PDB file of C-alpha atoms in Angstrom:
ATOM      1  CA  UNK A 141      72.402 -46.551 148.071  1.00 55.00           C
ATOM      2  CA  UNK A 142      74.876 -43.532 146.708  1.00 79.00           C
ATOM      3  CA  UNK A 143      76.636 -42.135 143.861  1.00 85.00           C
ATOM      4  CA  UNK A 144      79.956 -40.914 144.021  1.00 87.00           C
ATOM      5  CA  UNK A 145      80.212 -37.674 141.251  1.00 90.00           C
ATOM      6  CA  UNK A 146      83.940 -36.652 140.381  1.00 90.00           C
ATOM      7  CA  UNK A 147      84.314 -33.627 139.240  1.00 87.00           C
ATOM      8  CA  UNK A 148      87.609 -31.793 138.470  1.00 83.00           C
ATOM      9  CA  UNK A 149      87.956 -28.242 137.167  1.00 75.00           C
ATOM     10  CA  UNK A 150      87.790 -28.352 132.545  1.00 73.00           C
ATOM     11  CA  UNK A 151      87.339 -32.000 133.002  1.00 81.00           C
ATOM     12  CA  UNK A 152      84.180 -34.344 132.066  1.00 84.00           C
ATOM     13  CA  UNK A 153      82.472 -35.708 135.523  1.00 87.00           C
ATOM     14  CA  UNK A 154      82.360 -38.805 136.688  1.00 88.00           C
ATOM     15  CA  UNK A 155      80.793 -41.353 138.615  1.00 90.00           C
ATOM     16  CA  UNK A 156      81.514 -44.276 140.582  1.00 88.00           C
ATOM     17  CA  UNK A 157      79.368 -47.154 142.353  1.00 84.00           C
ATOM     18  CA  UNK A 158      80.307 -47.204 146.466  1.00 85.00           C
ATOM     19  CA  UNK A 159      79.804 -49.886 148.323  1.00 82.00           C
ATOM     20  CA  UNK A 160      81.050 -51.724 151.721  1.00 81.00           C
ATOM     21  CA  UNK A 161      84.385 -51.920 150.873  1.00 83.00           C
ATOM     22  CA  UNK A 162      86.175 -48.390 150.915  1.00 87.00           C
ATOM     23  CA  UNK A 163      86.731 -46.686 148.217  1.00 89.00           C
ATOM     24  CA  UNK A 164      90.287 -44.729 148.622  1.00 91.00           C
ATOM     25  CA  UNK A 165      91.461 -41.814 146.631  1.00 93.00           C
ATOM     26  CA  UNK A 166      94.800 -39.940 146.452  1.00 92.00           C
ATOM     27  CA  UNK A 167      97.740 -39.889 144.785  1.00 90.00           C
ATOM     28  CA  UNK A 168      99.389 -42.679 145.328  1.00 89.00           C
ATOM     29  CA  UNK A 169      99.465 -45.620 143.040  1.00 86.00           C
ATOM     30  CA  UNK A 170      97.751 -47.995 144.681  1.00 85.00           C
ATOM     31  CA  UNK A 171      94.774 -46.572 145.527  1.00 88.00           C
ATOM     32  CA  UNK A 172      91.375 -47.547 143.563  1.00 89.00           C
ATOM     33  CA  UNK A 173      90.679 -43.720 142.400  1.00 90.00           C
ATOM     34  CA  UNK A 174      94.067 -41.758 142.069  1.00 90.00           C
ATOM     35  CA  UNK A 175      94.080 -38.107 141.294  1.00 90.00           C
ATOM     36  CA  UNK A 176      96.859 -36.258 139.678  1.00 86.00           C
ATOM     37  CA  UNK A 177      96.965 -33.337 142.208  1.00 87.00           C
ATOM     38  CA  UNK A 178      99.798 -32.247 143.861  1.00 86.00           C
ATOM     39  CA  UNK A 179      97.612 -30.845 146.683  1.00 87.00           C
ATOM     40  CA  UNK A 180      96.191 -34.128 147.562  1.00 92.00           C
ATOM     41  CA  UNK A 181      97.968 -36.665 149.431  1.00 92.00           C
ATOM     42  CA  UNK A 182      99.752 -40.038 148.344  1.00 92.00           C
ATOM     43  CA  UNK A 183      96.501 -41.230 150.411  1.00 93.00           C
ATOM     44  CA  UNK A 184      93.781 -38.852 150.984  1.00 95.00           C
ATOM     45  CA  UNK A 185      90.547 -40.277 151.875  1.00 94.00           C
ATOM     46  CA  UNK A 186      88.175 -43.080 152.396  1.00 94.00           C
ATOM     47  CA  UNK A 187      84.554 -43.325 150.947  1.00 93.00           C
ATOM     48  CA  UNK A 188      82.407 -46.040 151.982  1.00 89.00           C
ATOM     49  CA  UNK A 189      78.292 -47.415 152.420  1.00 86.00           C
ATOM     50  CA  UNK A 190      78.433 -47.887 156.020  1.00 83.00           C
ATOM     51  CA  UNK A 191      73.770 -49.483 156.798  1.00 80.00           C
ATOM     52  CA  UNK A 192      72.689 -47.480 153.195  1.00 80.00           C
ATOM     53  CA  UNK A 193      74.753 -44.145 154.539  1.00 85.00           C
ATOM     54  CA  UNK A 194      78.189 -42.554 152.781  1.00 90.00           C
ATOM     55  CA  UNK A 195      80.849 -42.024 155.217  1.00 92.00           C
ATOM     56  CA  UNK A 196      83.780 -40.417 154.060  1.00 94.00           C
ATOM     57  CA  UNK A 197      87.838 -40.118 156.331  1.00 93.00           C
ATOM     58  CA  UNK A 198      90.020 -38.231 156.089  1.00 93.00           C
ATOM     59  CA  UNK A 199      93.547 -39.726 155.727  1.00 92.00           C
ATOM     60  CA  UNK A 200      95.708 -36.952 157.527  1.00 90.00           C
ATOM     61  CA  UNK A 201      96.425 -35.434 154.575  1.00 90.00           C
ATOM     62  CA  UNK A 202      98.239 -32.712 154.314  1.00 87.00           C
ATOM     63  CA  UNK A 203      95.719 -30.177 153.090  1.00 87.00           C
ATOM     64  CA  UNK A 204      92.054 -31.684 154.467  1.00 88.00           C
ATOM     65  CA  UNK A 205      89.814 -33.015 153.783  1.00 91.00           C
ATOM     66  CA  UNK A 206      85.915 -30.990 153.717  1.00 90.00           C
ATOM     67  CA  UNK A 207      81.996 -32.160 153.500  1.00 91.00           C
ATOM     68  CA  UNK A 208      80.446 -28.548 152.572  1.00 87.00           C
ATOM     69  CA  UNK A 209      83.044 -26.035 154.047  1.00 83.00           C
ATOM     70  CA  UNK A 210      83.790 -27.503 157.646  1.00 86.00           C
ATOM     71  CA  UNK A 211      87.588 -29.661 157.255  1.00 87.00           C
ATOM     72  CA  UNK A 212      87.049 -32.819 158.500  1.00 88.00           C
ATOM     73  CA  UNK A 213      88.724 -35.023 161.136  1.00 84.00           C
ATOM     74  CA  UNK A 214      88.566 -38.557 161.433  1.00 83.00           C
ATOM     75  CA  UNK A 215      85.536 -40.180 160.160  1.00 89.00           C
ATOM     76  CA  UNK A 216      81.832 -38.963 159.544  1.00 90.00           C
ATOM     77  CA  UNK A 217      78.616 -39.264 157.358  1.00 92.00           C
ATOM     78  CA  UNK A 218      78.386 -37.120 154.266  1.00 90.00           C
ATOM     79  CA  UNK A 219      74.837 -37.195 153.519  1.00 87.00           C
ATOM     80  CA  UNK A 220      73.314 -37.437 149.914  1.00 87.00           C
ATOM     81  CA  UNK A 221      74.186 -33.651 147.995  1.00 86.00           C
ATOM     82  CA  UNK A 222      76.790 -33.404 150.255  1.00 89.00           C
ATOM     83  CA  UNK A 223      79.937 -31.653 148.465  1.00 88.00           C
ATOM     84  CA  UNK A 224      83.396 -33.656 149.668  1.00 92.00           C
ATOM     85  CA  UNK A 225      86.265 -31.145 148.678  1.00 90.00           C
ATOM     86  CA  UNK A 226      89.874 -32.298 148.001  1.00 89.00           C
ATOM     87  CA  UNK A 227      93.131 -30.385 146.902  1.00 78.00           C
ATOM     88  CA  UNK A 228      92.860 -27.634 145.104  1.00 74.00           C
ATOM     89  CA  UNK A 229      90.052 -28.898 141.993  1.00 76.00           C
ATOM     90  CA  UNK A 230      88.500 -31.708 143.229  1.00 87.00           C
ATOM     91  CA  UNK A 231      84.878 -31.766 144.119  1.00 87.00           C
ATOM     92  CA  UNK A 232      82.895 -35.066 145.172  1.00 90.00           C
ATOM     93  CA  UNK A 233      79.143 -35.049 144.398  1.00 90.00           C
ATOM     94  CA  UNK A 234      77.274 -37.532 146.990  1.00 88.00           C
ATOM     95  CA  UNK A 235      73.869 -38.530 144.876  1.00 86.00           C
ATOM     96  CA  UNK A 236      72.018 -41.376 145.039  1.00 77.00           C
ATOM     97  CA  UNK A 237      71.973 -44.870 143.758  1.00 62.00           C
ATOM     98  CA  UNK A 238      72.763 -48.488 144.555  1.00 47.00           C
ATOM     99  CA  UNK A 239      75.138 -50.190 146.190  1.00 41.00           C
ATOM    100  CA  UNK A 240      77.650 -52.339 144.350  1.00 43.00           C
ATOM    101  CA  UNK A 241      80.908 -53.550 146.016  1.00 43.00           C
ATOM    102  CA  UNK A 242      83.863 -51.096 145.362  1.00 41.00           C
ATOM    103  CA  UNK A 243      87.437 -52.355 143.013  1.00 42.00           C
ATOM    104  CA  UNK A 244      90.069 -53.579 144.895  1.00 42.00           C
ATOM    105  CA  UNK A 245      93.869 -52.512 145.398  1.00 44.00           C
ATOM    106  CA  UNK A 246      95.081 -53.828 142.145  1.00 49.00           C
ATOM    107  CA  UNK A 247      98.444 -53.680 140.064  1.00 66.00           C
ATOM    108  CA  UNK A 248      97.109 -52.586 136.739  1.00 83.00           C
ATOM    109  CA  UNK A 249      94.731 -49.427 136.920  1.00 85.00           C
ATOM    110  CA  UNK A 250      92.895 -48.062 133.770  1.00 90.00           C
ATOM    111  CA  UNK A 251      94.263 -44.902 133.296  1.00 90.00           C
ATOM    112  CA  UNK A 252      91.347 -42.167 132.194  1.00 92.00           C
ATOM    113  CA  UNK A 253      92.735 -39.568 129.723  1.00 92.00           C
ATOM    114  CA  UNK A 254      89.553 -37.258 129.737  1.00 89.00           C
ATOM    115  CA  UNK A 255      89.236 -37.203 133.110  1.00 88.00           C
ATOM    116  CA  UNK A 256      92.842 -37.408 134.683  1.00 87.00           C
ATOM    117  CA  UNK A 257      91.586 -40.045 137.108  1.00 88.00           C
ATOM    118  CA  UNK A 258      92.778 -43.369 137.007  1.00 87.00           C
ATOM    119  CA  UNK A 259      90.759 -46.912 138.662  1.00 87.00           C
ATOM    120  CA  UNK A 260      92.215 -49.754 139.925  1.00 81.00           C
ATOM    121  CA  UNK A 261      90.967 -53.482 138.079  1.00 80.00           C
ATOM    122  CA  UNK A 262      90.122 -55.643 140.330  1.00 64.00           C
ATOM    123  CA  UNK A 263      87.781 -59.147 139.973  1.00 53.00           C
ATOM    124  CA  UNK A 264      84.874 -60.234 138.525  1.00 66.00           C
ATOM    125  CA  UNK A 265      84.887 -56.863 136.133  1.00 80.00           C
ATOM    126  CA  UNK A 266      85.248 -53.128 136.240  1.00 88.00           C
ATOM    127  CA  UNK A 267      82.645 -51.940 133.919  1.00 89.00           C
ATOM    128  CA  UNK A 268      83.497 -48.770 132.085  1.00 93.00           C
ATOM    129  CA  UNK A 269      80.333 -47.466 129.714  1.00 93.00           C
ATOM    130  CA  UNK A 270      77.298 -45.071 130.235  1.00 93.00           C
ATOM    131  CA  UNK A 271      74.948 -47.135 130.728  1.00 89.00           C
ATOM    132  CA  UNK A 272      73.648 -46.616 134.452  1.00 85.00           C
ATOM    133  CA  UNK A 273      74.439 -49.922 135.877  1.00 82.00           C
ATOM    134  CA  UNK A 274      78.221 -48.965 135.226  1.00 88.00           C
ATOM    135  CA  UNK A 275      81.135 -49.010 138.305  1.00 87.00           C
ATOM    136  CA  UNK A 276      82.163 -45.682 135.816  1.00 91.00           C
ATOM    137  CA  UNK A 277      79.713 -43.354 134.655  1.00 90.00           C
ATOM    138  CA  UNK A 278      81.241 -41.638 131.373  1.00 92.00           C
ATOM    139  CA  UNK A 279      78.842 -39.072 129.724  1.00 87.00           C
ATOM    140  CA  UNK A 280      76.454 -40.151 126.564  1.00 86.00           C
ATOM    141  CA  UNK A 281      72.835 -41.104 126.655  1.00 84.00           C
ATOM    142  CA  UNK A 282      72.244 -45.078 125.313  1.00 83.00           C
ATOM    143  CA  UNK A 283      73.982 -48.237 127.305  1.00 86.00           C
ATOM    144  CA  UNK A 284      77.148 -48.800 126.056  1.00 89.00           C
ATOM    145  CA  UNK A 285      79.539 -50.571 128.439  1.00 91.00           C
ATOM    146  CA  UNK A 286      82.489 -52.512 128.429  1.00 93.00           C
ATOM    147  CA  UNK A 287      83.921 -55.125 131.206  1.00 91.00           C
ATOM    148  CA  UNK A 288      87.678 -55.054 132.117  1.00 91.00           C
ATOM    149  CA  UNK A 289      89.168 -57.996 134.591  1.00 86.00           C
ATOM    150  CA  UNK A 290      91.853 -59.672 135.656  1.00 84.00           C
ATOM    151  CA  UNK A 291      92.605 -63.788 135.038  1.00 77.00           C
ATOM    152  CA  UNK A 292      93.386 -66.100 137.029  1.00 66.00           C
ATOM    153  CA  UNK A 293      97.475 -65.293 136.298  1.00 68.00           C
ATOM    154  CA  UNK A 294      96.732 -61.394 136.518  1.00 76.00           C
ATOM    155  CA  UNK A 295      96.665 -60.019 133.283  1.00 82.00           C
ATOM    156  CA  UNK A 296      94.212 -57.666 132.058  1.00 88.00           C
ATOM    157  CA  UNK A 297      91.136 -58.416 130.051  1.00 89.00           C
ATOM    158  CA  UNK A 298      88.173 -56.883 128.693  1.00 92.00           C
ATOM    159  CA  UNK A 299      84.390 -57.985 127.109  1.00 90.00           C
ATOM    160  CA  UNK A 300      82.291 -55.942 124.736  1.00 88.00           C
ATOM    161  CA  UNK A 301      79.395 -58.681 125.546  1.00 84.00           C
ATOM    162  CA  UNK A 302      81.016 -59.900 122.197  1.00 86.00           C
ATOM    163  CA  UNK A 303      84.151 -61.033 122.816  1.00 88.00           C
ATOM    164  CA  UNK A 304      86.779 -60.645 125.208  1.00 87.00           C
ATOM    165  CA  UNK A 305      91.065 -60.049 124.573  1.00 91.00           C
ATOM    166  CA  UNK A 306      93.972 -59.867 126.610  1.00 89.00           C
ATOM    167  CA  UNK A 307      94.913 -56.534 127.275  1.00 90.00           C
ATOM    168  CA  UNK A 308      98.739 -55.168 127.207  1.00 89.00           C
ATOM    169  CA  UNK A 309     100.267 -52.668 128.867  1.00 87.00           C
ATOM    170  CA  UNK A 310     100.170 -49.087 127.616  1.00 89.00           C
ATOM    171  CA  UNK A 311      97.433 -50.365 125.427  1.00 93.00           C
ATOM    172  CA  UNK A 312      94.754 -46.737 124.276  1.00 94.00           C
ATOM    173  CA  UNK A 313      91.309 -47.706 124.616  1.00 94.00           C
ATOM    174  CA  UNK A 314      88.782 -46.066 123.224  1.00 94.00           C
ATOM    175  CA  UNK A 315      84.979 -46.910 125.555  1.00 93.00           C
ATOM    176  CA  UNK A 316      81.824 -44.593 124.400  1.00 91.00           C
ATOM    177  CA  UNK A 317      83.906 -41.825 123.470  1.00 91.00           C
ATOM    178  CA  UNK A 318      86.494 -42.399 126.421  1.00 92.00           C
ATOM    179  CA  UNK A 319      89.737 -42.618 126.368  1.00 93.00           C
ATOM    180  CA  UNK A 320      91.998 -45.164 128.448  1.00 95.00           C
ATOM    181  CA  UNK A 321      95.125 -45.857 128.925  1.00 92.00           C
ATOM    182  CA  UNK A 322      96.044 -49.051 130.656  1.00 90.00           C
ATOM    183  CA  UNK A 323      99.304 -49.115 133.103  1.00 85.00           C
ATOM    184  CA  UNK A 324     100.816 -50.818 135.886  1.00 77.00           C
ATOM    185  CA  UNK A 325     101.795 -48.598 138.258  1.00 68.00           C
ATOM    186  CA  UNK A 326     105.363 -47.655 139.126  1.00 60.00           C
ATOM    187  CA  UNK A 327     106.465 -44.452 140.176  1.00 59.00           C
ATOM    188  CA  UNK A 328     107.979 -42.473 143.191  1.00 66.00           C
ATOM    189  CA  UNK A 329     105.167 -39.798 144.431  1.00 70.00           C
ATOM    190  CA  UNK A 330     106.492 -36.586 145.194  1.00 72.00           C
ATOM    191  CA  UNK A 331     105.752 -34.916 148.622  1.00 79.00           C
ATOM    192  CA  UNK A 332     102.394 -33.093 148.811  1.00 78.00           C
ATOM    193  CA  UNK A 333     102.625 -29.838 147.784  1.00 73.00           C
ATOM    194  CA  UNK A 334     100.721 -27.022 150.607  1.00 67.00           C
ATOM    195  CA  UNK A 335      98.582 -24.857 150.133  1.00 64.00           C
ATOM    196  CA  UNK A 336      99.933 -21.362 150.291  1.00 63.00           C
ATOM    197  CA  UNK A 337      98.272 -18.778 151.167  1.00 60.00           C
ATOM    198  CA  UNK A 338      98.551 -16.369 148.475  1.00 62.00           C
ATOM    199  CA  UNK A 339      97.815 -12.576 148.990  1.00 67.00           C
ATOM    200  CA  UNK A 340      95.016 -10.523 147.691  1.00 74.00           C
ATOM    201  CA  UNK A 341      95.371  -6.437 148.673  1.00 81.00           C
ATOM    202  CA  UNK A 342      92.257  -5.221 146.788  1.00 90.00           C
ATOM    203  CA  UNK A 343      89.602  -4.803 149.483  1.00 93.00           C
ATOM    204  CA  UNK A 344      85.374  -5.216 149.162  1.00 94.00           C
ATOM    205  CA  UNK A 345      83.122  -3.145 150.912  1.00 93.00           C
ATOM    206  CA  UNK A 346      79.566  -3.394 150.049  1.00 93.00           C
ATOM    207  CA  UNK A 347      76.508  -1.410 151.252  1.00 89.00           C
ATOM    208  CA  UNK A 348      73.036  -2.767 150.706  1.00 85.00           C
ATOM    209  CA  UNK A 349      70.987   0.227 152.296  1.00 80.00           C
ATOM    210  CA  UNK A 350      73.067   3.059 151.434  1.00 72.00           C
ATOM    211  CA  UNK A 351      71.108   6.395 150.894  1.00 78.00           C
ATOM    212  CA  UNK A 352      71.561   6.545 147.374  1.00 76.00           C
ATOM    213  CA  UNK A 353      70.364   2.579 147.010  1.00 83.00           C
ATOM    214  CA  UNK A 354      72.937  -0.266 146.939  1.00 88.00           C
ATOM    215  CA  UNK A 355      76.596   0.374 146.542  1.00 90.00           C
ATOM    216  CA  UNK A 356      79.908  -2.088 146.440  1.00 92.00           C
ATOM    217  CA  UNK A 357      83.370  -0.393 146.395  1.00 93.00           C
ATOM    218  CA  UNK A 358      86.227  -1.887 145.193  1.00 94.00           C
ATOM    219  CA  UNK A 359      89.706  -0.673 146.893  1.00 93.00           C
ATOM    220  CA  UNK A 360      93.553  -1.015 146.083  1.00 91.00           C
ATOM    221  CA  UNK A 361      95.707   0.484 148.779  1.00 89.00           C
ATOM    222  CA  UNK A 362      98.766  -0.058 146.389  1.00 85.00           C
ATOM    223  CA  UNK A 363      97.650   2.000 144.096  1.00 87.00           C
ATOM    224  CA  UNK A 364      94.575   4.002 146.213  1.00 89.00           C
ATOM    225  CA  UNK A 365      92.560   3.352 143.840  1.00 91.00           C
ATOM    226  CA  UNK A 366      89.341   3.291 144.815  1.00 93.00           C
ATOM    227  CA  UNK A 367      85.843   1.690 142.144  1.00 92.00           C
ATOM    228  CA  UNK A 368      82.304   2.618 143.234  1.00 90.00           C
ATOM    229  CA  UNK A 369      79.873   0.117 141.891  1.00 86.00           C
ATOM    230  CA  UNK A 370      75.670   0.328 141.847  1.00 86.00           C
ATOM    231  CA  UNK A 371      72.470  -1.390 140.261  1.00 86.00           C
ATOM    232  CA  UNK A 372      70.764  -4.040 142.548  1.00 89.00           C
ATOM    233  CA  UNK A 373      72.263  -7.373 140.521  1.00 91.00           C
ATOM    234  CA  UNK A 374      76.164  -6.721 141.005  1.00 90.00           C
ATOM    235  CA  UNK A 375      75.880  -5.620 144.617  1.00 92.00           C
ATOM    236  CA  UNK A 376      74.187  -8.240 145.602  1.00 92.00           C
ATOM    237  CA  UNK A 377      77.096 -10.446 143.326  1.00 93.00           C
ATOM    238  CA  UNK A 378      79.671  -9.377 145.387  1.00 93.00           C
ATOM    239  CA  UNK A 379      77.604  -8.729 148.623  1.00 93.00           C
ATOM    240  CA  UNK A 380      77.085 -12.934 147.931  1.00 93.00           C
ATOM    241  CA  UNK A 381      80.866 -13.465 147.391  1.00 94.00           C
ATOM    242  CA  UNK A 382      81.931 -11.186 149.855  1.00 93.00           C
ATOM    243  CA  UNK A 383      79.664 -12.656 152.822  1.00 92.00           C
ATOM    244  CA  UNK A 384      80.797 -16.682 151.447  1.00 91.00           C
ATOM    245  CA  UNK A 385      84.818 -15.237 152.236  1.00 91.00           C
ATOM    246  CA  UNK A 386      83.881 -14.183 155.685  1.00 91.00           C
ATOM    247  CA  UNK A 387      82.269 -17.640 156.862  1.00 88.00           C
ATOM    248  CA  UNK A 388      84.721 -19.708 154.736  1.00 84.00           C
ATOM    249  CA  UNK A 389      87.390 -17.396 156.987  1.00 84.00           C
ATOM    250  CA  UNK A 390      85.651 -18.299 160.619  1.00 84.00           C
ATOM    251  CA  UNK A 391      85.846 -21.834 159.194  1.00 77.00           C
ATOM    252  CA  UNK A 392      89.600 -21.506 158.856  1.00 73.00           C
ATOM    253  CA  UNK A 393      89.591 -23.296 155.749  1.00 74.00           C
ATOM    254  CA  UNK A 394      92.315 -22.816 153.126  1.00 71.00           C
ATOM    255  CA  UNK A 395      92.470 -20.238 150.835  1.00 73.00           C
ATOM    256  CA  UNK A 396      92.695 -21.868 147.790  1.00 72.00           C
ATOM    257  CA  UNK A 397      88.717 -23.195 148.602  1.00 76.00           C
ATOM    258  CA  UNK A 398      87.768 -20.068 150.046  1.00 83.00           C
ATOM    259  CA  UNK A 399      84.545 -18.034 149.086  1.00 88.00           C
ATOM    260  CA  UNK A 400      83.336 -20.775 146.326  1.00 86.00           C
ATOM    261  CA  UNK A 401      79.640 -20.087 145.428  1.00 88.00           C
ATOM    262  CA  UNK A 402      77.493 -22.497 143.753  1.00 86.00           C
ATOM    263  CA  UNK A 403      75.488 -21.063 140.701  1.00 88.00           C
ATOM    264  CA  UNK A 404      71.797 -21.946 142.378  1.00 87.00           C
ATOM    265  CA  UNK A 405      73.412 -20.714 146.102  1.00 89.00           C
ATOM    266  CA  UNK A 406      74.496 -17.045 143.912  1.00 92.00           C
ATOM    267  CA  UNK A 407      70.984 -16.862 142.516  1.00 92.00           C
ATOM    268  CA  UNK A 408      69.160 -17.267 145.166  1.00 91.00           C
ATOM    269  CA  UNK A 409      70.254 -14.411 146.314  1.00 90.00           C
ATOM    270  CA  UNK A 410      70.235 -12.284 143.440  1.00 90.00           C
ATOM    271  CA  UNK A 411      66.837 -12.386 141.965  1.00 90.00           C
ATOM    272  CA  UNK A 412      65.196 -14.476 145.456  1.00 84.00           C
ATOM    273  CA  UNK A 413      62.104 -16.454 143.843  1.00 70.00           C
ATOM    274  CA  UNK A 414      61.735 -13.558 141.348  1.00 73.00           C
ATOM    275  CA  UNK A 415      60.886 -15.486 138.073  1.00 74.00           C
ATOM    276  CA  UNK A 416      63.619 -15.240 135.302  1.00 79.00           C
ATOM    277  CA  UNK A 417      64.347 -16.989 132.154  1.00 82.00           C
ATOM    278  CA  UNK A 418      67.402 -18.499 131.404  1.00 86.00           C
ATOM    279  CA  UNK A 419      69.118 -18.412 135.219  1.00 87.00           C
ATOM    280  CA  UNK A 420      72.338 -19.654 134.776  1.00 88.00           C
ATOM    281  CA  UNK A 421      72.167 -17.349 131.997  1.00 90.00           C
ATOM    282  CA  UNK A 422      71.688 -14.508 133.173  1.00 91.00           C
ATOM    283  CA  UNK A 423      74.126 -14.994 135.902  1.00 91.00           C
ATOM    284  CA  UNK A 424      77.091 -15.225 133.352  1.00 90.00           C
ATOM    285  CA  UNK A 425      76.457 -12.436 131.760  1.00 92.00           C
ATOM    286  CA  UNK A 426      76.302 -10.374 135.390  1.00 92.00           C
ATOM    287  CA  UNK A 427      79.630 -11.679 135.689  1.00 92.00           C
ATOM    288  CA  UNK A 428      81.050 -10.775 132.332  1.00 91.00           C
ATOM    289  CA  UNK A 429      79.882  -7.201 133.101  1.00 91.00           C
ATOM    290  CA  UNK A 430      80.527  -6.677 136.271  1.00 91.00           C
ATOM    291  CA  UNK A 431      84.023  -7.990 135.210  1.00 91.00           C
ATOM    292  CA  UNK A 432      83.797  -5.755 132.374  1.00 90.00           C
ATOM    293  CA  UNK A 433      83.578  -2.577 134.757  1.00 89.00           C
ATOM    294  CA  UNK A 434      86.229  -3.292 137.271  1.00 90.00           C
ATOM    295  CA  UNK A 435      88.746  -3.725 134.356  1.00 90.00           C
ATOM    296  CA  UNK A 436      87.644  -0.157 133.005  1.00 90.00           C
ATOM    297  CA  UNK A 437      88.537   0.810 136.597  1.00 90.00           C
ATOM    298  CA  UNK A 438      92.200  -0.597 136.348  1.00 90.00           C
ATOM    299  CA  UNK A 439      91.097  -3.337 138.524  1.00 90.00           C
ATOM    300  CA  UNK A 440      92.345  -6.314 137.729  1.00 88.00           C
ATOM    301  CA  UNK A 441      88.428  -8.662 136.550  1.00 89.00           C
ATOM    302  CA  UNK A 442      89.647 -11.799 137.220  1.00 87.00           C
ATOM    303  CA  UNK A 443      88.773 -10.710 140.765  1.00 89.00           C
ATOM    304  CA  UNK A 444      86.187 -12.916 140.294  1.00 91.00           C
ATOM    305  CA  UNK A 445      87.207 -16.524 139.038  1.00 88.00           C
ATOM    306  CA  UNK A 446      84.217 -18.885 137.430  1.00 87.00           C
ATOM    307  CA  UNK A 447      84.618 -22.395 137.511  1.00 79.00           C
ATOM    308  CA  UNK A 448      82.007 -25.816 136.926  1.00 71.00           C
ATOM    309  CA  UNK A 449      79.002 -24.088 138.360  1.00 79.00           C
ATOM    310  CA  UNK A 450      81.320 -21.707 141.196  1.00 85.00           C
ATOM    311  CA  UNK A 451      82.060 -18.502 141.225  1.00 90.00           C
ATOM    312  CA  UNK A 452      84.337 -16.583 144.134  1.00 90.00           C
ATOM    313  CA  UNK A 453      85.894 -12.993 144.506  1.00 92.00           C
ATOM    314  CA  UNK A 454      89.490 -12.329 145.172  1.00 90.00           C
ATOM    315  CA  UNK A 455      89.916 -10.264 147.556  1.00 91.00           C
ATOM    316  CA  UNK A 456      91.781  -9.123 151.480  1.00 89.00           C
ATOM    317  CA  UNK A 457      89.093  -7.327 153.474  1.00 90.00           C
ATOM    318  CA  UNK A 458      85.726  -7.671 153.148  1.00 92.00           C
ATOM    319  CA  UNK A 459      83.165  -5.571 155.362  1.00 92.00           C
ATOM    320  CA  UNK A 460      79.609  -6.201 154.482  1.00 91.00           C
ATOM    321  CA  UNK A 461      77.068  -3.241 155.557  1.00 84.00           C
ATOM    322  CA  UNK A 462      73.403  -4.925 155.162  1.00 64.00           C
TER     323      UNK A 462
END
C-alpha cells in the first residue's frame, strides 16, 4: 500500500517498499536501513504499515523525528505524501505502492555506495534494481533486477535470473548502474551528536504593502549595515522564507530543520496561479539574482540556502508586515 522514498542531500533517492513488519532506521549496524549521519541515533525510528496506513514511531532519538515539521512523540500515522525528517539531511517521503514484507535483521548488510545507506539481507530475498517490483528501487528505465539472499547456512548469494553465485565479504557489485558493497557489520557506534543551535545575527524585515510597494530589508548588527531590496518577486521570496522560519520556531523545531520550504510551495507563494513557463527554472534564476544582490551589498549570499527541492533563509530576527 505504500513505499518510502529516502532523500539525502546530494545523493540519489532510494525507494523501499513497506510492509506490516516495522522497518527500523538508525546508525546502528543492526537496523534494516543504516543511515550514516552523526545526528541520527543508533535506533532512531520505526516505519511500518498497519491496516494499509503507514505509521512512524520515534525511538526516543536524541534529535527527534518530524512529520511535516511537527515533532513526533510516540507513534502516529504518516499519510501518503507526508514528509518525515531524521537528523540533519535525511528526508523520507511516503508514497503509494504495494504492501510487502520488509527485510528482517541480518548479520549481512548491503552498502549502497551511491546513497550512503545500508540495507539488511533476509530470506527469501532482497530485490534490487529499476523494476517497480524491487524492494530497493534505483533510478533508471527498464525492469532490471537481481535478488540477494541468505542460504540456510547464512551465506550471502546473488541471483541475476540466469545464474546464482555466492558472495564474499567486502565484494563490490554493480546493479542497474548502482555500486554496492557487501558487509558483515561489526563496528562501535559513537555517541549521537546533539544538534547545535546556529547563531545567525542578520535580521529580516519585509513590507508587502509599503507606500512604495513591496520591500525587504536585511540588517547586520555586527557591521551596522542595512540593505533594502525591492521588486515584487524578490520580496515575495524572502517573505515566504521568513514566514516559514516563524512557523517552525513556533513549533520548536531544531535550528538545522528551521525554515526549509519546498519549491512548489515557494512557487505558489510568489507567482500564485499565474501561468509561467518552467517554474523550477524561474525559481532558480530568482534565487541566483537575489544572492547576487545580497552579495553586492556586502552580505553573505549563502544566507539563502538551496538543497534538493527546498530553500531556506538563514537569519535571526524576522519581522513580517503584511
